[in-house]
């Protein structure tokens, strides 16, 4: 039987609805419940991914390092993931995430620009992270 992997993005994509103002305590509380529910992968970062905490995309209440470290500290089952959009997040941001305990990096690009993710995917693999390529807006292009 094929195992289904559950990836929850509440602590990343959910940041948008709160203008990126989750507290560390809220992150920990939600992550603890997701972990207890046996969610496999919990994604944590600014809503626009690593290094999104900026004047361009909105400032978070805390740093990503604070969020990542706090959530990693309560996980017993789930692995910790973060999102990186090349052009917003950098390979240095990926190193920071790894240092904070991230297990999986999801590298997201617009579906027509997948080629710009190569160096980030390779860097994630070199760091020993599980790497996922994520093509955004794929529903907007015609099927081959």
Coordinates of N, CA and C in Angstrom, one line a residue:
X1 N 0.8 -1.2 0.0 CA 0.0 0.0 0.0 C 0.9 1.2 0.0
X2 N 0.5 2.2 -0.8 CA 1.3 3.5 -0.9 C 0.9 4.3 0.3
X3 N 2.0 4.9 1.0 CA 1.8 5.8 2.1 C 1.5 7.2 1.6
X4 N 0.5 7.8 2.1 CA 0.1 9.2 1.8 C 0.8 10.1 2.8
X5 N 1.5 11.1 2.3 CA 2.2 12.0 3.2 C 1.4 13.3 3.3
X6 N 1.1 13.6 4.5 CA 0.2 14.8 4.8 C 1.2 16.0 5.1
X7 N 1.1 17.0 4.3 CA 1.9 18.3 4.4 C 0.9 19.4 4.8
X8 N 1.1 20.0 6.0 CA 0.2 21.1 6.4 C 1.0 22.4 6.3
X9 N 0.3 23.4 5.6 CA 1.0 24.7 5.4 C 0.3 25.8 6.2
X10 N -0.4 25.5 7.2 CA -1.1 26.5 8.0 C -0.1 27.5 8.5
X11 N 1.0 27.1 9.0 CA 2.0 28.0 9.6 C 2.9 28.7 8.6
X12 N 2.6 28.6 7.4 CA 3.2 29.4 6.3 C 2.1 30.1 5.5
X13 N 1.3 29.4 4.8 CA 0.3 30.0 4.0 C -0.7 30.7 4.8
X14 N -1.0 30.2 6.0 CA -1.9 30.9 6.9 C -1.4 32.2 7.4
X15 N -0.1 32.5 7.3 CA 0.4 33.8 7.7 C -0.2 34.9 6.9
X16 N -0.6 34.7 5.7 CA -1.2 35.8 4.8 C -2.5 36.3 5.5
X17 N -3.3 35.4 6.0 CA -4.6 35.9 6.6 C -4.4 36.7 7.8
X18 N -3.3 36.6 8.5 CA -3.0 37.3 9.7 C -1.9 38.4 9.5
X19 N -1.8 38.8 8.2 CA -0.7 39.8 7.9 C 0.6 39.4 8.5
X20 N 0.9 38.1 8.5 CA 2.2 37.6 8.9 C 2.5 37.8 10.4
X21 N 1.4 37.9 11.2 CA 1.6 38.2 12.6 C 1.3 37.1 13.6
X22 N 1.5 35.9 13.2 CA 1.5 34.8 14.2 C 2.5 35.1 15.3
X23 N 2.1 34.7 16.5 CA 3.1 34.8 17.6 C 3.9 33.4 17.6
X24 N 5.0 33.4 18.3 CA 5.7 32.1 18.5 C 4.8 31.2 19.2
X25 N 4.1 31.7 20.2 CA 3.2 30.9 21.1 C 2.1 30.2 20.2
X26 N 1.5 31.0 19.3 CA 0.5 30.5 18.4 C 1.1 29.4 17.5
X27 N 2.3 29.6 17.0 CA 2.9 28.6 16.1 C 3.1 27.3 16.9
X28 N 3.7 27.4 18.1 CA 3.9 26.3 18.9 C 2.6 25.5 19.2
X29 N 1.6 26.3 19.6 CA 0.3 25.6 19.9 C -0.3 24.9 18.7
X30 N -0.3 25.5 17.6 CA -0.8 24.9 16.4 C 0.1 23.7 16.0
X31 N 1.4 23.9 16.0 CA 2.3 22.8 15.6 C 2.1 21.6 16.5
X32 N 2.0 21.8 17.8 CA 1.8 20.7 18.8 C 0.5 19.9 18.4
X33 N -0.5 20.6 18.1 CA -1.8 19.9 17.7 C -1.6 19.1 16.4
X34 N -1.0 19.8 15.4 CA -0.8 19.1 14.1 C 0.1 17.8 14.3
X35 N 1.1 18.0 15.2 CA 2.0 16.8 15.4 C 1.2 15.7 16.1
X36 N 0.4 16.1 17.1 CA -0.4 15.1 17.8 C -1.4 14.4 16.9
X37 N -1.8 15.1 15.8 CA -2.7 14.5 14.8 C -1.9 13.6 13.8
X38 N -0.6 13.5 14.0 CA 0.2 12.7 13.1 C 0.4 13.3 11.7
X39 N 0.3 14.6 11.6 CA 0.7 15.2 10.3 C 2.2 14.9 10.1
X40 N 2.5 14.6 8.8 CA 3.9 14.2 8.5 C 4.8 15.3 8.3
X41 N 4.4 16.4 7.8 CA 5.2 17.6 7.4 C 4.5 18.9 7.7
X42 N 5.2 19.7 8.5 CA 4.6 21.0 8.9 C 5.5 22.1 8.4
X43 N 4.9 22.9 7.5 CA 5.7 24.0 6.8 C 5.6 25.3 7.6
X44 N 6.7 25.9 7.9 CA 6.8 27.1 8.7 C 7.7 28.1 8.0
X45 N 7.2 29.3 7.7 CA 8.0 30.4 7.2 C 7.0 31.6 7.0
X46 N 7.6 32.7 6.6 CA 6.8 33.8 6.2 C 5.8 33.3 5.1
X47 N 4.7 33.9 5.0 CA 3.7 33.5 3.9 C 4.3 33.4 2.5
X48 N 5.3 34.3 2.3 CA 6.0 34.3 1.0 C 7.3 33.6 1.0
X49 N 7.5 32.7 2.0 CA 8.7 31.9 2.0 C 9.8 32.5 2.8
X50 N 10.9 31.8 2.9 CA 12.1 32.3 3.6 C 12.5 33.6 3.0
X51 N 12.8 34.6 3.9 CA 13.3 35.9 3.5 C 12.1 36.8 3.0
X52 N 10.9 36.3 3.1 CA 9.8 37.2 2.7 C 9.5 38.3 3.7
X53 N 10.0 38.2 4.9 CA 9.9 39.2 6.0 C 10.5 40.5 5.6
X54 N 9.8 41.3 4.9 CA 10.4 42.5 4.3 C 9.3 43.6 4.0
X55 N 9.8 44.7 3.6 CA 8.9 45.8 3.3 C 8.1 45.4 2.1
X56 N 8.6 44.6 1.2 CA 7.9 44.3 -0.1 C 6.7 43.3 0.2
X57 N 6.9 42.4 1.2 CA 5.9 41.3 1.4 C 5.2 41.4 2.7
X58 N 5.7 42.3 3.6 CA 5.1 42.4 4.9 C 6.0 41.8 6.0
X59 N 6.1 42.5 7.1 CA 7.0 42.1 8.2 C 6.2 41.1 9.1
X60 N 6.9 40.1 9.5 CA 6.4 39.2 10.5 C 6.6 39.7 11.9
X61 N 5.9 39.2 12.8 CA 6.0 39.6 14.2 C 7.4 39.1 14.8
X62 N 7.8 37.9 14.3 CA 9.1 37.3 14.8 C 10.0 37.0 13.6
X63 N 11.2 36.6 13.9 CA 12.1 36.2 12.8 C 11.7 34.7 12.4
X64 N 12.1 34.3 11.2 CA 11.9 33.0 10.8 C 12.7 32.0 11.7
X65 N 13.9 32.4 12.1 CA 14.7 31.6 13.0 C 13.9 31.3 14.3
X66 N 13.3 32.3 14.8 CA 12.5 32.1 16.1 C 11.4 31.2 15.8
X67 N 10.6 31.4 14.7 CA 9.5 30.5 14.5 C 10.0 29.0 14.3
X68 N 11.0 28.8 13.4 CA 11.5 27.5 13.1 C 12.0 26.8 14.3
X69 N 12.8 27.4 15.1 CA 13.4 26.8 16.3 C 12.4 26.4 17.3
X70 N 11.4 27.3 17.5 CA 10.3 27.0 18.5 C 9.5 25.8 18.0
X71 N 9.1 25.8 16.8 CA 8.3 24.7 16.3 C 9.1 23.4 16.3
X72 N 10.3 23.4 15.8 CA 11.1 22.2 15.8 C 11.2 21.6 17.2
X73 N 11.3 22.4 18.2 CA 11.4 22.0 19.6 C 10.2 21.2 20.2
X74 N 9.1 21.3 19.5 CA 7.9 20.6 20.0 C 7.5 19.4 19.1
X75 N 8.2 19.2 18.0 CA 7.8 18.1 17.1 C 8.3 16.7 17.6
X76 N 7.4 15.8 17.7 CA 7.8 14.4 18.0 C 7.6 13.5 16.8
X77 N 6.7 13.8 16.0 CA 6.4 12.9 14.8 C 6.7 13.6 13.5
X78 N 6.2 14.8 13.3 CA 6.3 15.5 12.1 C 7.7 16.0 11.8
X79 N 8.0 16.1 10.5 CA 9.2 16.8 10.0 C 8.9 18.2 9.8
X80 N 9.9 19.1 9.9 CA 9.8 20.5 9.7 C 10.2 20.9 8.3
X81 N 9.3 21.7 7.6 CA 9.5 22.1 6.3 C 9.5 23.6 6.2
X82 N 10.1 24.2 5.2 CA 10.0 25.6 4.9 C 9.9 25.8 3.4
X83 N 9.4 26.9 3.0 CA 9.2 27.3 1.6 C 10.3 28.3 1.2
X84 N 10.8 28.1 0.0 CA 11.7 29.1 -0.5 C 11.4 29.4 -2.0
X85 N 11.2 30.7 -2.3 CA 11.0 31.2 -3.6 C 12.2 31.8 -4.1
X86 N 12.9 31.2 -5.1 CA 14.1 31.9 -5.6 C 13.8 33.3 -6.1
X87 N 14.7 34.2 -5.7 CA 14.5 35.6 -5.9 C 13.9 36.4 -4.7
X88 N 13.3 35.6 -3.8 CA 12.9 36.2 -2.5 C 13.9 35.6 -1.5
X89 N 13.9 34.2 -1.4 CA 14.8 33.5 -0.5 C 16.1 33.2 -1.2
X90 N 17.1 33.0 -0.4 CA 18.4 32.8 -1.0 C 19.0 31.4 -0.4
X91 N 20.1 31.0 -1.0 CA 20.7 29.8 -0.5 C 21.2 30.0 1.0
X92 N 21.6 31.2 1.3 CA 21.9 31.5 2.7 C 20.7 31.3 3.6
X93 N 19.6 31.7 3.2 CA 18.3 31.5 4.0 C 18.1 30.0 4.2
X94 N 18.4 29.2 3.2 CA 18.3 27.8 3.3 C 19.2 27.2 4.3
X95 N 20.4 27.7 4.4 CA 21.4 27.3 5.4 C 20.9 27.7 6.8
X96 N 20.3 28.9 7.0 CA 19.7 29.3 8.2 C 18.6 28.3 8.6
X97 N 17.8 28.0 7.7 CA 16.6 27.1 8.0 C 17.2 25.7 8.4
X98 N 18.2 25.2 7.7 CA 18.8 23.9 8.1 C 19.3 24.0 9.5
X99 N 20.0 25.1 9.8 CA 20.6 25.3 11.2 C 19.5 25.3 12.3
X100 N 18.3 25.7 11.9 CA 17.1 25.8 12.8 C 16.4 24.5 12.9
X101 N 16.8 23.5 12.1 CA 16.2 22.2 12.2 C 15.3 21.7 11.1
X102 N 15.2 22.5 10.0 CA 14.4 22.2 8.9 C 14.8 20.9 8.3
X103 N 13.9 20.0 8.0 CA 14.2 18.7 7.3 C 13.9 18.7 5.8
X104 N 12.9 19.5 5.4 CA 12.5 19.6 4.0 C 12.4 21.0 3.6
X105 N 12.9 21.3 2.4 CA 12.8 22.6 1.7 C 11.9 22.4 0.5
X106 N 10.9 23.3 0.4 CA 10.0 23.3 -0.8 C 10.4 24.5 -1.6
X107 N 11.0 24.2 -2.8 CA 11.4 25.3 -3.7 C 10.3 25.6 -4.7
X108 N 9.8 26.8 -4.6 CA 8.6 27.1 -5.4 C 8.9 28.1 -6.5
X109 N 8.5 27.9 -7.7 CA 8.7 28.8 -8.8 C 7.4 28.8 -9.6
X110 N 7.2 29.9 -10.3 CA 6.1 30.0 -11.3 C 6.2 28.8 -12.2
X111 N 5.2 28.2 -12.7 CA 5.2 27.0 -13.5 C 6.0 27.2 -14.8
X112 N 6.1 28.5 -15.3 CA 6.8 28.8 -16.5 C 8.3 29.1 -16.3
X113 N 8.7 29.1 -15.0 CA 10.1 29.4 -14.7 C 10.8 28.4 -13.9
X114 N 10.4 27.1 -14.1 CA 11.0 26.0 -13.3 C 12.5 26.0 -13.3
X115 N 13.1 26.4 -14.5 CA 14.5 26.4 -14.6 C 15.3 27.2 -13.6
X116 N 14.7 28.3 -13.0 CA 15.4 29.1 -12.1 C 15.6 28.5 -10.7
X117 N 14.9 27.3 -10.5 CA 15.0 26.6 -9.2 C 16.2 25.7 -9.1
X118 N 16.9 25.4 -10.2 CA 17.9 24.4 -10.2 C 19.0 24.5 -9.1
X119 N 19.6 25.7 -9.0 CA 20.6 25.9 -8.1 C 20.1 25.8 -6.6
X120 N 18.9 26.2 -6.4 CA 18.3 26.0 -5.0 C 18.0 24.6 -4.7
X121 N 17.5 23.8 -5.7 CA 17.3 22.4 -5.5 C 18.6 21.7 -5.2
X122 N 19.6 22.0 -6.0 CA 20.9 21.3 -5.8 C 21.5 21.7 -4.5
X123 N 21.4 23.0 -4.0 CA 21.9 23.4 -2.7 C 21.2 22.7 -1.6
X124 N 19.9 22.5 -1.7 CA 19.1 21.8 -0.7 C 19.6 20.4 -0.6
X125 N 19.8 19.7 -1.7 CA 20.3 18.3 -1.7 C 21.7 18.2 -1.1
X126 N 22.6 19.2 -1.4 CA 23.9 19.2 -0.8 C 23.9 19.4 0.7
X127 N 22.9 20.1 1.2 CA 22.7 20.3 2.6 C 22.1 19.1 3.3
X128 N 21.7 18.1 2.5 CA 21.1 16.9 3.1 C 19.6 17.0 3.4
X129 N 19.0 18.1 2.8 CA 17.5 18.3 3.0 C 16.7 17.4 2.1
X130 N 15.5 17.1 2.5 CA 14.5 16.5 1.5 C 14.1 17.7 0.7
X131 N 14.1 17.6 -0.6 CA 13.8 18.8 -1.5 C 12.6 18.5 -2.3
X132 N 11.7 19.4 -2.4 CA 10.5 19.3 -3.2 C 10.5 20.5 -4.1
X133 N 10.3 20.2 -5.4 CA 10.0 21.3 -6.4 C 8.5 21.6 -6.5
X134 N 8.2 22.8 -6.4 CA 6.7 23.2 -6.3 C 6.5 24.2 -7.4
X135 N 5.7 23.8 -8.4 CA 5.4 24.7 -9.5 C 4.1 25.4 -9.3
X136 N 4.2 26.7 -9.0 CA 3.0 27.5 -8.7 C 2.2 27.8 -10.0
X137 N 0.9 27.9 -9.9 CA 0.0 28.4 -10.9 C 0.0 27.4 -12.1
X138 N 0.3 26.2 -11.9 CA 0.3 25.2 -13.0 C -1.1 25.1 -13.7
X139 N -2.1 25.4 -13.0 CA -3.4 25.3 -13.6 C -3.7 26.4 -14.7
X140 N -2.7 27.3 -14.8 CA -2.9 28.4 -15.7 C -2.3 28.2 -17.1
X141 N -1.6 27.0 -17.2 CA -1.0 26.7 -18.5 C -1.7 25.5 -19.2
X142 N -1.7 25.5 -20.5 CA -2.4 24.4 -21.1 C -1.6 23.1 -20.9
X143 N -2.4 22.0 -20.9 CA -1.7 20.7 -20.8 C -0.9 20.4 -22.0
X144 N 0.1 19.6 -21.9 CA 1.0 19.3 -23.0 C 0.4 18.4 -24.0

